[in-house]
PDB file of C-alpha atoms in Angstrom:
ATOM      1  CA  MET A 827       4.618  11.539   1.230  1.00 37.00           C
ATOM      2  CA  SER A 828       2.330   8.722   0.662  1.00 48.00           C
ATOM      3  CA  GLY A 829       3.715   5.438  -1.004  1.00 64.00           C
ATOM      4  CA  ALA A 830       1.567   7.104  -4.152  1.00 76.00           C
ATOM      5  CA  ALA A 831       3.358   9.912  -3.354  1.00 73.00           C
ATOM      6  CA  ALA A 832       6.716   7.475  -3.947  1.00 76.00           C
ATOM      7  CA  GLU A 833       5.474   6.332  -6.808  1.00 87.00           C
ATOM      8  CA  ALA A 834       4.993   9.707  -8.536  1.00 88.00           C
ATOM      9  CA  ALA A 835       8.972  10.636  -7.575  1.00 91.00           C
ATOM     10  CA  TRP A 836       9.213   7.981 -10.240  1.00 97.00           C
ATOM     11  CA  LYS A 837       7.464  10.474 -12.826  1.00 96.00           C
ATOM     12  CA  ASP A 838       9.573  13.340 -12.438  1.00 96.00           C
ATOM     13  CA  PRO A 839      10.373  14.982 -15.372  1.00 97.00           C
ATOM     14  CA  ALA A 840      14.322  15.282 -14.364  1.00 97.00           C
ATOM     15  CA  PHE A 841      14.686  11.847 -13.028  1.00 97.00           C
ATOM     16  CA  VAL A 842      13.197  10.436 -16.323  1.00 98.00           C
ATOM     17  CA  ALA A 843      15.409  12.200 -18.705  1.00 98.00           C
ATOM     18  CA  THR A 844      17.996  10.976 -16.931  1.00 98.00           C
ATOM     19  CA  ALA A 845      16.931   7.796 -17.213  1.00 98.00           C
ATOM     20  CA  HIS A 846      16.142   8.004 -20.419  1.00 98.00           C
ATOM     21  CA  ALA A 847      19.432   9.469 -21.415  1.00 98.00           C
ATOM     22  CA  TRP A 848      21.348   6.867 -20.184  1.00 98.00           C
ATOM     23  CA  LEU A 849      19.429   3.928 -21.178  1.00 98.00           C
ATOM     24  CA  GLN A 850      20.207   5.193 -24.734  1.00 98.00           C
ATOM     25  CA  ASP A 851      24.320   5.514 -23.903  1.00 98.00           C
ATOM     26  CA  ALA A 852      24.316   2.517 -22.195  1.00 98.00           C
ATOM     27  CA  ALA A 853      22.243   0.850 -25.329  1.00 97.00           C
ATOM     28  CA  ALA A 854      24.362   2.844 -28.190  1.00 96.00           C
ATOM     29  CA  ALA A 855      27.561   1.641 -26.227  1.00 97.00           C
ATOM     30  CA  HIS A 856      26.593  -2.333 -26.411  1.00 96.00           C
ATOM     31  CA  ALA A 857      25.658  -2.643 -29.324  1.00 95.00           C
ATOM     32  CA  HIS A 858      22.069  -2.359 -29.171  1.00 95.00           C
ATOM     33  CA  PRO A 859      21.107   0.904 -30.607  1.00 94.00           C
ATOM     34  CA  LEU A 860      16.694   1.733 -29.769  1.00 97.00           C
ATOM     35  CA  THR A 861      14.472   1.232 -32.673  1.00 97.00           C
ATOM     36  CA  GLY A 862      11.655   3.064 -30.885  1.00 97.00           C
ATOM     37  CA  PRO A 863       9.868   5.522 -28.146  1.00 97.00           C
ATOM     38  CA  ILE A 864      11.429   4.554 -24.299  1.00 98.00           C
ATOM     39  CA  GLU A 865       7.780   3.764 -22.086  1.00 98.00           C
ATOM     40  CA  GLN A 866       7.299   3.342 -18.142  1.00 98.00           C
ATOM     41  CA  VAL A 867       5.846   0.450 -17.905  1.00 97.00           C
ATOM     42  CA  HIS A 868       6.116   0.044 -13.940  1.00 96.00           C
ATOM     43  CA  ILE A 869       5.918   1.460 -11.172  1.00 96.00           C
ATOM     44  CA  ARG A 870       6.218   0.787  -7.705  1.00 96.00           C
ATOM     45  CA  PRO A 871       7.344   2.580  -4.329  1.00 95.00           C
ATOM     46  CA  TRP A 872      11.013   0.687  -4.271  1.00 96.00           C
ATOM     47  CA  SER A 873      11.362   0.824  -7.839  1.00 97.00           C
ATOM     48  CA  THR A 874      10.605   1.488 -11.716  1.00 98.00           C
ATOM     49  CA  VAL A 875      11.229   0.179 -14.852  1.00 98.00           C
ATOM     50  CA  PHE A 876      11.800   1.370 -18.713  1.00 98.00           C
ATOM     51  CA  ARG A 877      10.968  -0.660 -21.834  1.00 98.00           C
ATOM     52  CA  ALA A 878      12.754   0.383 -24.776  1.00 98.00           C
ATOM     53  CA  PRO A 879      12.612  -1.491 -28.154  1.00 97.00           C
ATOM     54  CA  ALA A 880      16.204  -2.365 -29.872  1.00 96.00           C
ATOM     55  CA  ALA A 881      16.554  -4.104 -33.096  1.00 87.00           C
ATOM     56  CA  GLY A 882      15.292  -7.547 -33.003  1.00 81.00           C
ATOM     57  CA  SER A 883      14.527  -7.437 -29.145  1.00 91.00           C
ATOM     58  CA  ALA A 884      13.387  -5.178 -26.074  1.00 97.00           C
ATOM     59  CA  LEU A 885      15.413  -3.475 -23.342  1.00 98.00           C
ATOM     60  CA  PHE A 886      14.713  -3.560 -20.134  1.00 98.00           C
ATOM     61  CA  LEU A 887      16.275  -0.549 -17.437  1.00 98.00           C
ATOM     62  CA  LYS A 888      15.282  -1.248 -13.986  1.00 98.00           C
ATOM     63  CA  ALA A 889      15.851   1.581 -11.369  1.00 98.00           C
ATOM     64  CA  CYS A 890      15.875   0.687  -7.557  1.00 98.00           C
ATOM     65  CA  SER A 891      15.069   2.651  -4.296  1.00 96.00           C
ATOM     66  CA  PRO A 892      18.071   2.310  -1.575  1.00 96.00           C
ATOM     67  CA  VAL A 893      16.547  -0.143  -0.096  1.00 96.00           C
ATOM     68  CA  GLN A 894      16.405  -2.161  -3.145  1.00 97.00           C
ATOM     69  CA  ALA A 895      20.096  -1.268  -4.179  1.00 98.00           C
ATOM     70  CA  HIS A 896      21.731  -4.185  -4.227  1.00 98.00           C
ATOM     71  CA  GLU A 897      20.010  -5.490  -6.314  1.00 98.00           C
ATOM     72  CA  PRO A 898      21.841  -4.443  -9.820  1.00 98.00           C
ATOM     73  CA  ARG A 899      25.011  -6.150  -7.883  1.00 98.00           C
ATOM     74  CA  VAL A 900      23.036  -8.676  -7.201  1.00 98.00           C
ATOM     75  CA  ILE A 901      21.745  -9.861 -10.985  1.00 98.00           C
ATOM     76  CA  GLU A 902      25.507  -8.964 -12.109  1.00 98.00           C
ATOM     77  CA  LEU A 903      26.923 -11.558 -10.254  1.00 98.00           C
ATOM     78  CA  VAL A 904      24.565 -14.114 -11.080  1.00 98.00           C
ATOM     79  CA  ALA A 905      25.203 -12.911 -15.048  1.00 98.00           C
ATOM     80  CA  ARG A 906      28.415 -13.017 -14.617  1.00 97.00           C
ATOM     81  CA  GLU A 907      28.556 -17.072 -13.056  1.00 97.00           C
ATOM     82  CA  PHE A 908      25.560 -18.462 -13.600  1.00 98.00           C
ATOM     83  CA  PRO A 909      24.679 -15.989 -17.081  1.00 97.00           C
ATOM     84  CA  ASP A 910      21.742 -18.586 -18.080  1.00 97.00           C
ATOM     85  CA  LEU A 911      19.631 -17.555 -14.651  1.00 98.00           C
ATOM     86  CA  VAL A 912      18.911 -14.586 -15.726  1.00 98.00           C
ATOM     87  CA  PRO A 913      18.397 -12.194 -18.870  1.00 98.00           C
ATOM     88  CA  ALA A 914      21.331 -10.734 -20.872  1.00 97.00           C
ATOM     89  CA  LEU A 915      23.251  -8.191 -18.545  1.00 98.00           C
ATOM     90  CA  ILE A 916      24.064  -5.593 -21.214  1.00 98.00           C
ATOM     91  CA  ALA A 917      25.039  -2.628 -18.621  1.00 98.00           C
ATOM     92  CA  ARG A 918      25.109  -1.518 -15.127  1.00 98.00           C
ATOM     93  CA  HIS A 919      25.449   1.907 -14.184  1.00 98.00           C
ATOM     94  CA  PRO A 920      28.594   2.611 -12.103  1.00 96.00           C
ATOM     95  CA  ARG A 921      26.875   4.593  -9.673  1.00 97.00           C
ATOM     96  CA  GLU A 922      23.393   4.764  -9.176  1.00 98.00           C
ATOM     97  CA  PRO A 923      21.405   1.356  -9.384  1.00 98.00           C
ATOM     98  CA  TRP A 924      20.375   0.933 -12.331  1.00 98.00           C
ATOM     99  CA  VAL A 925      20.814  -2.155 -13.984  1.00 98.00           C
ATOM    100  CA  LEU A 926      19.807  -2.631 -18.166  1.00 98.00           C
ATOM    101  CA  LEU A 927      18.465  -6.282 -19.391  1.00 98.00           C
ATOM    102  CA  GLY A 928      18.022  -7.472 -22.434  1.00 98.00           C
ATOM    103  CA  ASP A 929      14.430  -9.724 -22.993  1.00 97.00           C
ATOM    104  CA  GLY A 930      13.981 -12.584 -21.319  1.00 97.00           C
ATOM    105  CA  GLY A 931      10.744 -13.310 -22.807  1.00 97.00           C
ATOM    106  CA  GLU A 932       7.164 -13.286 -20.725  1.00 96.00           C
ATOM    107  CA  ARG A 933       6.858 -14.481 -17.784  1.00 97.00           C
ATOM    108  CA  LEU A 934       5.928 -17.144 -16.529  1.00 97.00           C
ATOM    109  CA  ARG A 935       2.691 -16.582 -15.324  1.00 96.00           C
ATOM    110  CA  ARG A 936       1.141 -15.002 -18.508  1.00 96.00           C
ATOM    111  CA  GLN A 937       2.585 -17.980 -20.852  1.00 95.00           C
ATOM    112  CA  LEU A 938       1.387 -20.514 -18.651  1.00 94.00           C
ATOM    113  CA  PRO A 939      -1.046 -20.148 -15.838  1.00 92.00           C
ATOM    114  CA  GLY A 940      -1.369 -23.408 -14.810  1.00 91.00           C
ATOM    115  CA  ALA A 941      -0.436 -27.143 -14.979  1.00 92.00           C
ATOM    116  CA  GLY A 942       1.712 -26.472 -17.303  1.00 93.00           C
ATOM    117  CA  GLN A 943       4.171 -24.464 -15.238  1.00 95.00           C
ATOM    118  CA  LEU A 944       5.738 -27.499 -13.195  1.00 95.00           C
ATOM    119  CA  ALA A 945       7.537 -28.959 -16.013  1.00 95.00           C
ATOM    120  CA  VAL A 946       9.191 -25.536 -16.415  1.00 97.00           C
ATOM    121  CA  TRP A 947       9.835 -25.699 -12.667  1.00 97.00           C
ATOM    122  CA  ARG A 948      11.197 -28.779 -12.071  1.00 97.00           C
ATOM    123  CA  ALA A 949      14.087 -27.666 -15.494  1.00 97.00           C
ATOM    124  CA  LEU A 950      15.006 -24.412 -13.411  1.00 98.00           C
ATOM    125  CA  LEU A 951      15.091 -25.271  -9.249  1.00 98.00           C
ATOM    126  CA  PRO A 952      18.029 -27.509  -9.778  1.00 98.00           C
ATOM    127  CA  ARG A 953      19.561 -25.472 -11.921  1.00 98.00           C
ATOM    128  CA  TYR A 954      18.672 -22.283  -9.237  1.00 98.00           C
ATOM    129  CA  ALA A 955      19.642 -24.396  -6.296  1.00 98.00           C
ATOM    130  CA  GLU A 956      23.358 -25.032  -8.227  1.00 98.00           C
ATOM    131  CA  LEU A 957      23.587 -21.583  -7.580  1.00 98.00           C
ATOM    132  CA  GLN A 958      23.117 -21.289  -3.998  1.00 98.00           C
ATOM    133  CA  ARG A 959      25.047 -24.175  -3.847  1.00 98.00           C
ATOM    134  CA  ALA A 960      28.356 -22.028  -5.770  1.00 98.00           C
ATOM    135  CA  LEU A 961      27.884 -19.018  -3.474  1.00 98.00           C
ATOM    136  CA  LEU A 962      28.796 -20.946  -0.300  1.00 98.00           C
ATOM    137  CA  GLY A 963      30.801 -19.524   2.056  1.00 98.00           C
ATOM    138  CA  ARG A 964      30.858 -16.301   0.353  1.00 98.00           C
ATOM    139  CA  ASP A 965      29.335 -14.813   2.616  1.00 98.00           C
ATOM    140  CA  ALA A 966      31.484 -11.662   2.948  1.00 98.00           C
ATOM    141  CA  GLU A 967      31.056 -11.210  -0.901  1.00 98.00           C
ATOM    142  CA  LEU A 968      27.745 -11.103  -0.685  1.00 98.00           C
ATOM    143  CA  LEU A 969      27.356  -8.694   1.691  1.00 98.00           C
ATOM    144  CA  ASP A 970      29.636  -6.369   0.250  1.00 98.00           C
ATOM    145  CA  LEU A 971      26.702  -6.460  -2.995  1.00 98.00           C
ATOM    146  CA  GLY A 972      24.604  -4.507  -0.089  1.00 98.00           C
ATOM    147  CA  LEU A 973      22.956  -8.128   0.105  1.00 98.00           C
ATOM    148  CA  PRO A 974      20.891  -8.136   3.847  1.00 98.00           C
ATOM    149  CA  ASP A 975      22.016 -10.201   6.529  1.00 98.00           C
ATOM    150  CA  ARG A 976      19.288 -13.190   7.337  1.00 98.00           C
ATOM    151  CA  ARG A 977      21.431 -15.991   8.065  1.00 98.00           C
ATOM    152  CA  LEU A 978      20.213 -17.975  10.476  1.00 98.00           C
ATOM    153  CA  HIS A 979      21.902 -17.417  13.607  1.00 98.00           C
ATOM    154  CA  ARG A 980      20.555 -13.127  13.206  1.00 98.00           C
ATOM    155  CA  ILE A 981      16.909 -14.468  11.987  1.00 98.00           C
ATOM    156  CA  PRO A 982      15.225 -13.957  15.677  1.00 98.00           C
ATOM    157  CA  GLU A 983      16.470 -10.953  16.785  1.00 98.00           C
ATOM    158  CA  LEU A 984      15.821  -9.708  13.202  1.00 98.00           C
ATOM    159  CA  LEU A 985      12.163 -10.923  14.420  1.00 98.00           C
ATOM    160  CA  GLU A 986      12.307  -9.723  18.103  1.00 98.00           C
ATOM    161  CA  ARG A 987      12.705  -5.966  16.393  1.00 98.00           C
ATOM    162  CA  VAL A 988      10.242  -6.356  13.966  1.00 98.00           C
ATOM    163  CA  LEU A 989       8.088  -7.722  16.978  1.00 98.00           C
ATOM    164  CA  GLY A 990       9.093  -4.508  19.116  1.00 97.00           C
ATOM    165  CA  ASP A 991       7.612  -2.444  16.523  1.00 96.00           C
ATOM    166  CA  ASP A 992       4.428  -1.252  18.186  1.00 94.00           C
ATOM    167  CA  ARG A 993       3.990   0.530  14.067  1.00 91.00           C
ATOM    168  CA  SER A 994       4.201  -3.070  12.699  1.00 94.00           C
ATOM    169  CA  ALA A 995       0.929  -4.651  13.753  1.00 96.00           C
ATOM    170  CA  PRO A 996      -1.566  -5.186  16.037  1.00 96.00           C
ATOM    171  CA  PRO A 997      -0.234  -6.260  19.595  1.00 97.00           C
ATOM    172  CA  ASP A 998      -2.762  -9.587  19.720  1.00 97.00           C
ATOM    173  CA  VAL A 999      -0.696 -10.290  16.620  1.00 97.00           C
ATOM    174  CA  ARG A1000       2.707  -9.728  18.021  1.00 98.00           C
ATOM    175  CA  GLY A1001       2.101 -11.763  20.408  1.00 98.00           C
ATOM    176  CA  ARG A1002       0.994 -15.074  18.777  1.00 97.00           C
ATOM    177  CA  VAL A1003       4.629 -14.564  17.072  1.00 98.00           C
ATOM    178  CA  GLN A1004       6.393 -13.533  19.984  1.00 98.00           C
ATOM    179  CA  ALA A1005       5.048 -16.998  21.458  1.00 98.00           C
ATOM    180  CA  LEU A1006       6.502 -19.141  19.059  1.00 98.00           C
ATOM    181  CA  MET A1007      10.057 -17.133  19.163  1.00 98.00           C
ATOM    182  CA  PRO A1008      11.366 -20.388  21.616  1.00 97.00           C
ATOM    183  CA  ALA A1009      10.137 -22.810  18.455  1.00 98.00           C
ATOM    184  CA  ILE A1010      12.194 -19.974  16.079  1.00 98.00           C
ATOM    185  CA  ARG A1011      15.082 -20.488  17.652  1.00 98.00           C
ATOM    186  CA  ARG A1012      14.995 -24.243  17.530  1.00 97.00           C
ATOM    187  CA  ALA A1013      13.984 -24.369  14.002  1.00 98.00           C
ATOM    188  CA  CYS A1014      17.403 -22.542  13.093  1.00 98.00           C
ATOM    189  CA  ALA A1015      19.411 -24.562  15.338  1.00 98.00           C
ATOM    190  CA  THR A1016      17.898 -27.791  13.453  1.00 98.00           C
ATOM    191  CA  LEU A1017      18.615 -26.500  10.054  1.00 98.00           C
ATOM    192  CA  ALA A1018      21.960 -25.359  10.981  1.00 98.00           C
ATOM    193  CA  GLU A1019      22.659 -28.545  12.050  1.00 97.00           C
ATOM    194  CA  LEU A1020      22.086 -30.061   8.856  1.00 95.00           C
ATOM    195  CA  GLY A1021      25.942 -28.440   7.796  1.00 97.00           C
ATOM    196  CA  ILE A1022      24.500 -26.387   4.939  1.00 98.00           C
ATOM    197  CA  GLY A1023      25.935 -22.380   5.296  1.00 98.00           C
ATOM    198  CA  ALA A1024      24.155 -19.067   3.726  1.00 98.00           C
ATOM    199  CA  SER A1025      23.534 -17.912   0.438  1.00 98.00           C
ATOM    200  CA  LEU A1026      22.033 -15.645  -2.115  1.00 98.00           C
ATOM    201  CA  ASP A1027      18.396 -16.539  -1.432  1.00 98.00           C
ATOM    202  CA  HIS A1028      15.979 -14.895  -4.539  1.00 98.00           C
ATOM    203  CA  ASP A1029      13.520 -14.684  -1.844  1.00 98.00           C
ATOM    204  CA  ASP A1030      10.377 -13.924  -4.069  1.00 98.00           C
ATOM    205  CA  LEU A1031      10.812 -16.899  -6.900  1.00 98.00           C
ATOM    206  CA  HIS A1032       7.000 -17.065  -7.992  1.00 98.00           C
ATOM    207  CA  ASP A1033       5.648 -17.465 -11.411  1.00 97.00           C
ATOM    208  CA  HIS A1034       6.115 -13.472 -11.736  1.00 97.00           C
ATOM    209  CA  ASN A1035       9.224 -13.237 -11.593  1.00 98.00           C
ATOM    210  CA  VAL A1036      10.398 -16.103 -13.923  1.00 98.00           C
ATOM    211  CA  LEU A1037      10.594 -15.190 -17.606  1.00 98.00           C
ATOM    212  CA  LEU A1038      10.806 -17.806 -20.525  1.00 97.00           C
ATOM    213  CA  ASP A1039      11.407 -17.114 -24.065  1.00 95.00           C
ATOM    214  CA  GLY A1040      10.869 -20.457 -25.532  1.00 91.00           C
ATOM    215  CA  ALA A1041      12.176 -23.340 -23.557  1.00 90.00           C
ATOM    216  CA  ARG A1042      15.626 -21.153 -21.273  1.00 95.00           C
ATOM    217  CA  PRO A1043      13.171 -19.878 -17.673  1.00 97.00           C
ATOM    218  CA  SER A1044      15.052 -16.811 -16.481  1.00 98.00           C
ATOM    219  CA  ILE A1045      15.373 -14.818 -13.059  1.00 98.00           C
ATOM    220  CA  ILE A1046      14.330 -11.159 -12.479  1.00 98.00           C
ATOM    221  CA  ASP A1047      13.462  -9.446  -9.655  1.00 98.00           C
ATOM    222  CA  TRP A1048      16.159  -9.864  -7.060  1.00 98.00           C
ATOM    223  CA  GLY A1049      15.405  -6.770  -4.892  1.00 98.00           C
ATOM    224  CA  ASP A1050      14.057  -9.218  -2.135  1.00 98.00           C
ATOM    225  CA  ALA A1051      17.264 -11.191  -1.947  1.00 98.00           C
ATOM    226  CA  SER A1052      19.305 -11.854   0.917  1.00 98.00           C
ATOM    227  CA  LEU A1053      22.330 -14.068   2.601  1.00 98.00           C
ATOM    228  CA  THR A1054      20.450 -16.720   4.574  1.00 98.00           C
ATOM    229  CA  HIS A1055      20.131 -20.241   4.502  1.00 98.00           C
ATOM    230  CA  PRO A1056      19.543 -21.537   1.057  1.00 98.00           C
ATOM    231  CA  PHE A1057      16.456 -23.710   1.589  1.00 98.00           C
ATOM    232  CA  LEU A1058      14.691 -20.580   3.260  1.00 98.00           C
ATOM    233  CA  THR A1059      13.903 -19.813  -0.451  1.00 98.00           C
ATOM    234  CA  LEU A1060      10.938 -22.678  -0.820  1.00 98.00           C
ATOM    235  CA  ALA A1061       8.714 -20.926   1.195  1.00 97.00           C
ATOM    236  CA  VAL A1062       7.527 -19.083  -1.796  1.00 98.00           C
ATOM    237  CA  THR A1063       8.518 -20.796  -4.397  1.00 98.00           C
ATOM    238  CA  LEU A1064       6.523 -24.133  -3.599  1.00 97.00           C
ATOM    239  CA  GLN A1065       3.116 -22.001  -2.343  1.00 97.00           C
ATOM    240  CA  PHE A1066       2.825 -20.610  -6.020  1.00 97.00           C
ATOM    241  CA  ALA A1067       3.923 -23.601  -7.809  1.00 97.00           C
ATOM    242  CA  ALA A1068       0.898 -25.120  -5.713  1.00 97.00           C
ATOM    243  CA  ALA A1069      -1.332 -22.127  -6.679  1.00 96.00           C
ATOM    244  CA  ALA A1070      -1.178 -22.542 -10.108  1.00 95.00           C
ATOM    245  CA  GLY A1071      -1.238 -25.881 -10.640  1.00 93.00           C
ATOM    246  CA  GLY A1072      -4.306 -26.398  -9.309  1.00 94.00           C
ATOM    247  CA  VAL A1073      -2.924 -28.987  -6.140  1.00 95.00           C
ATOM    248  CA  PRO A1074      -2.337 -28.833  -2.101  1.00 95.00           C
ATOM    249  CA  ALA A1075       0.761 -28.153  -2.091  1.00 93.00           C
ATOM    250  CA  GLY A1076       1.288 -31.285   0.012  1.00 94.00           C
ATOM    251  CA  ALA A1077       0.909 -32.206  -3.404  1.00 97.00           C
ATOM    252  CA  ALA A1078       3.026 -35.378  -4.714  1.00 97.00           C
ATOM    253  CA  GLU A1079       3.511 -33.031  -7.924  1.00 96.00           C
ATOM    254  CA  ILE A1080       4.921 -30.219  -4.790  1.00 98.00           C
ATOM    255  CA  GLY A1081       7.133 -32.921  -3.646  1.00 98.00           C
ATOM    256  CA  ALA A1082       8.573 -33.546  -6.994  1.00 98.00           C
ATOM    257  CA  LEU A1083       9.378 -29.780  -7.257  1.00 98.00           C
ATOM    258  CA  ARG A1084      11.204 -29.801  -3.705  1.00 98.00           C
ATOM    259  CA  ASP A1085      13.234 -33.195  -4.471  1.00 98.00           C
ATOM    260  CA  ALA A1086      13.818 -31.664  -7.768  1.00 98.00           C
ATOM    261  CA  TYR A1087      15.370 -28.669  -6.086  1.00 98.00           C
ATOM    262  CA  LEU A1088      16.803 -30.583  -3.089  1.00 98.00           C
ATOM    263  CA  GLU A1089      19.323 -32.844  -5.804  1.00 98.00           C
ATOM    264  CA  PRO A1090      21.962 -30.604  -5.615  1.00 98.00           C
ATOM    265  CA  TRP A1091      22.476 -31.403  -2.121  1.00 98.00           C
ATOM    266  CA  ALA A1092      22.786 -34.265  -1.751  1.00 98.00           C
ATOM    267  CA  ALA A1093      26.451 -34.288  -0.519  1.00 97.00           C
ATOM    268  CA  PHE A1094      24.521 -32.992   2.364  1.00 97.00           C
ATOM    269  CA  GLY A1095      23.030 -35.671   3.748  1.00 97.00           C
ATOM    270  CA  SER A1096      20.203 -38.370   2.464  1.00 98.00           C
ATOM    271  CA  LEU A1097      16.847 -37.496   0.986  1.00 98.00           C
ATOM    272  CA  ALA A1098      14.642 -37.795   4.036  1.00 98.00           C
ATOM    273  CA  ALA A1099      17.336 -35.707   5.834  1.00 98.00           C
ATOM    274  CA  LEU A1100      17.139 -32.948   2.826  1.00 98.00           C
ATOM    275  CA  ARG A1101      12.923 -33.311   2.670  1.00 98.00           C
ATOM    276  CA  ARG A1102      13.395 -32.885   6.723  1.00 98.00           C
ATOM    277  CA  ALA A1103      15.107 -29.806   6.663  1.00 98.00           C
ATOM    278  CA  ALA A1104      13.479 -28.393   3.601  1.00 98.00           C
ATOM    279  CA  ARG A1105      10.621 -28.473   5.243  1.00 98.00           C
ATOM    280  CA  ILE A1106      12.213 -25.952   8.162  1.00 98.00           C
ATOM    281  CA  GLY A1107      13.418 -24.212   5.697  1.00 98.00           C
ATOM    282  CA  SER A1108       9.968 -23.590   3.940  1.00 97.00           C
ATOM    283  CA  ALA A1109       8.138 -22.106   7.702  1.00 98.00           C
ATOM    284  CA  LEU A1110      11.166 -19.627   8.524  1.00 98.00           C
ATOM    285  CA  GLY A1111      11.112 -18.430   4.505  1.00 98.00           C
ATOM    286  CA  ALA A1112       8.138 -16.500   6.104  1.00 98.00           C
ATOM    287  CA  ILE A1113      10.181 -14.659   8.464  1.00 98.00           C
ATOM    288  CA  THR A1114      12.558 -13.439   5.531  1.00 98.00           C
ATOM    289  CA  GLY A1115       9.859 -12.323   3.773  1.00 97.00           C
ATOM    290  CA  ALA A1116       8.624 -10.273   7.002  1.00 98.00           C
ATOM    291  CA  LEU A1117      11.426  -9.174   7.490  1.00 98.00           C
ATOM    292  CA  THR A1118      11.277  -7.283   3.727  1.00 98.00           C
ATOM    293  CA  TRP A1119       8.477  -5.947   4.087  1.00 97.00           C
ATOM    294  CA  TYR A1120       9.218  -4.366   7.549  1.00 97.00           C
ATOM    295  CA  GLY A1121      12.222  -2.609   6.111  1.00 96.00           C
ATOM    296  CA  ILE A1122      10.523  -1.644   3.419  1.00 96.00           C
ATOM    297  CA  ILE A1123       7.364   0.199   5.484  1.00 95.00           C
ATOM    298  CA  THR A1124       9.892   1.461   7.655  1.00 95.00           C
ATOM    299  CA  ARG A1125      12.362   3.299   4.690  1.00 93.00           C
ATOM    300  CA  LEU A1126       9.887   5.026   2.163  1.00 93.00           C
ATOM    301  CA  ASP A1127       7.579   6.759   4.258  1.00 87.00           C
ATOM    302  CA  GLY A1128       3.624   6.428   2.840  1.00 89.00           C
ATOM    303  CA  VAL A1129       4.079   2.602   2.317  1.00 93.00           C
ATOM    304  CA  ARG A1130       2.768   1.357   5.732  1.00 90.00           C
ATOM    305  CA  GLU A1131       0.230   3.709   5.564  1.00 90.00           C
ATOM    306  CA  ASP A1132      -1.429   2.561   2.183  1.00 90.00           C
ATOM    307  CA  GLU A1133      -1.042  -0.993   3.469  1.00 92.00           C
ATOM    308  CA  PRO A1134      -1.644  -0.879   6.714  1.00 92.00           C
ATOM    309  CA  ASN A1135      -2.915  -4.823   7.221  1.00 95.00           C
ATOM    310  CA  GLU A1136      -0.054  -6.311   4.939  1.00 96.00           C
ATOM    311  CA  MET A1137       2.658  -6.738   8.148  1.00 97.00           C
ATOM    312  CA  ALA A1138      -0.202  -8.293  10.241  1.00 97.00           C
ATOM    313  CA  SER A1139      -0.945 -10.622   7.416  1.00 97.00           C
ATOM    314  CA  MET A1140       3.038 -11.743   6.711  1.00 98.00           C
ATOM    315  CA  LEU A1141       3.125 -12.077  11.205  1.00 98.00           C
ATOM    316  CA  GLU A1142      -0.046 -14.787  10.460  1.00 98.00           C
ATOM    317  CA  ARG A1143       1.756 -16.530   7.857  1.00 97.00           C
ATOM    318  CA  ILE A1144       4.637 -16.736  10.100  1.00 98.00           C
ATOM    319  CA  ALA A1145       2.455 -18.157  12.671  1.00 98.00           C
ATOM    320  CA  SER A1146       0.401 -20.381  11.192  1.00 97.00           C
ATOM    321  CA  ALA A1147       4.021 -21.560   9.489  1.00 97.00           C
ATOM    322  CA  VAL A1148       6.197 -22.238  12.803  1.00 97.00           C
ATOM    323  CA  GLY A1149       3.224 -23.253  14.596  1.00 96.00           C
ATOM    324  CA  ALA A1150       2.911 -25.730  12.048  1.00 95.00           C
ATOM    325  CA  LEU A1151       6.561 -26.957  12.483  1.00 93.00           C
ATOM    326  CA  GLU A1152       5.318 -28.113  16.303  1.00 74.00           C
ATOM    327  CA  PRO A1153       4.605 -31.432  17.505  1.00 67.00           C
TER     328      PRO A1153
END
């Protein structure tokens, strides 16, 4: 089955009918009766999204494949502890990896496609960091949600598995990353010395996965999330914020966002120490992104064939990011 065929499975009439029925029942049970037809607005091999108009707003049903089955449970956890960080949780299916959410507004990328995003990130990142800090020490609970275990002590081993798989990338690309494994181990050990444990990492936190409803930002698409060092989240977020703002990654505006994220972590060290740790986390974050993609291409038939160069590109990013850490 190709990646296209995996997407076609989401269009199967039996699946669509079942999803529609649950959406309608869940909406009615939670006082959100539908006011119009349901549309399937997003399809990828690993998930699909249905949109349904309801009184005064809209509802969104996301159905996940087994490779991202943890997402509804993660959203439920965040909604319980930091409800302002996600759209309103309407219902989670008791058996299937499906979640029904309220309307969180327009995607940040569409609403503020330029430097105006920076103010939103300045407000959102400390709150997101507070969530991560609140979840420190709760590894067993987070793993029970089905989150992939990518704690620092496991990252080298997990990456070695990718490098040992001939399917992942050409030998020269894998060899460049393999040569950096001692540096990766040192980076993991150095970051661990700061004393901040593992927590929930969204791992794909950028302007397409943030919604803006008036002045309220919320985070969607937790399918790439894992249990790892929280600072690894900065790899994606700061890169995309710089691109949207039209400034270099080392610009003062991006440094200010990094520092805003670091504010809730002040008890763990000086600002200089936290900045050093953030630099390491930003580099290691390239690895967790690659591990996510490797899980997709090895568990969903056809995706690797449809995007044959993506894994190699991710390994190249690891080599570049980790290489920049070395003197």
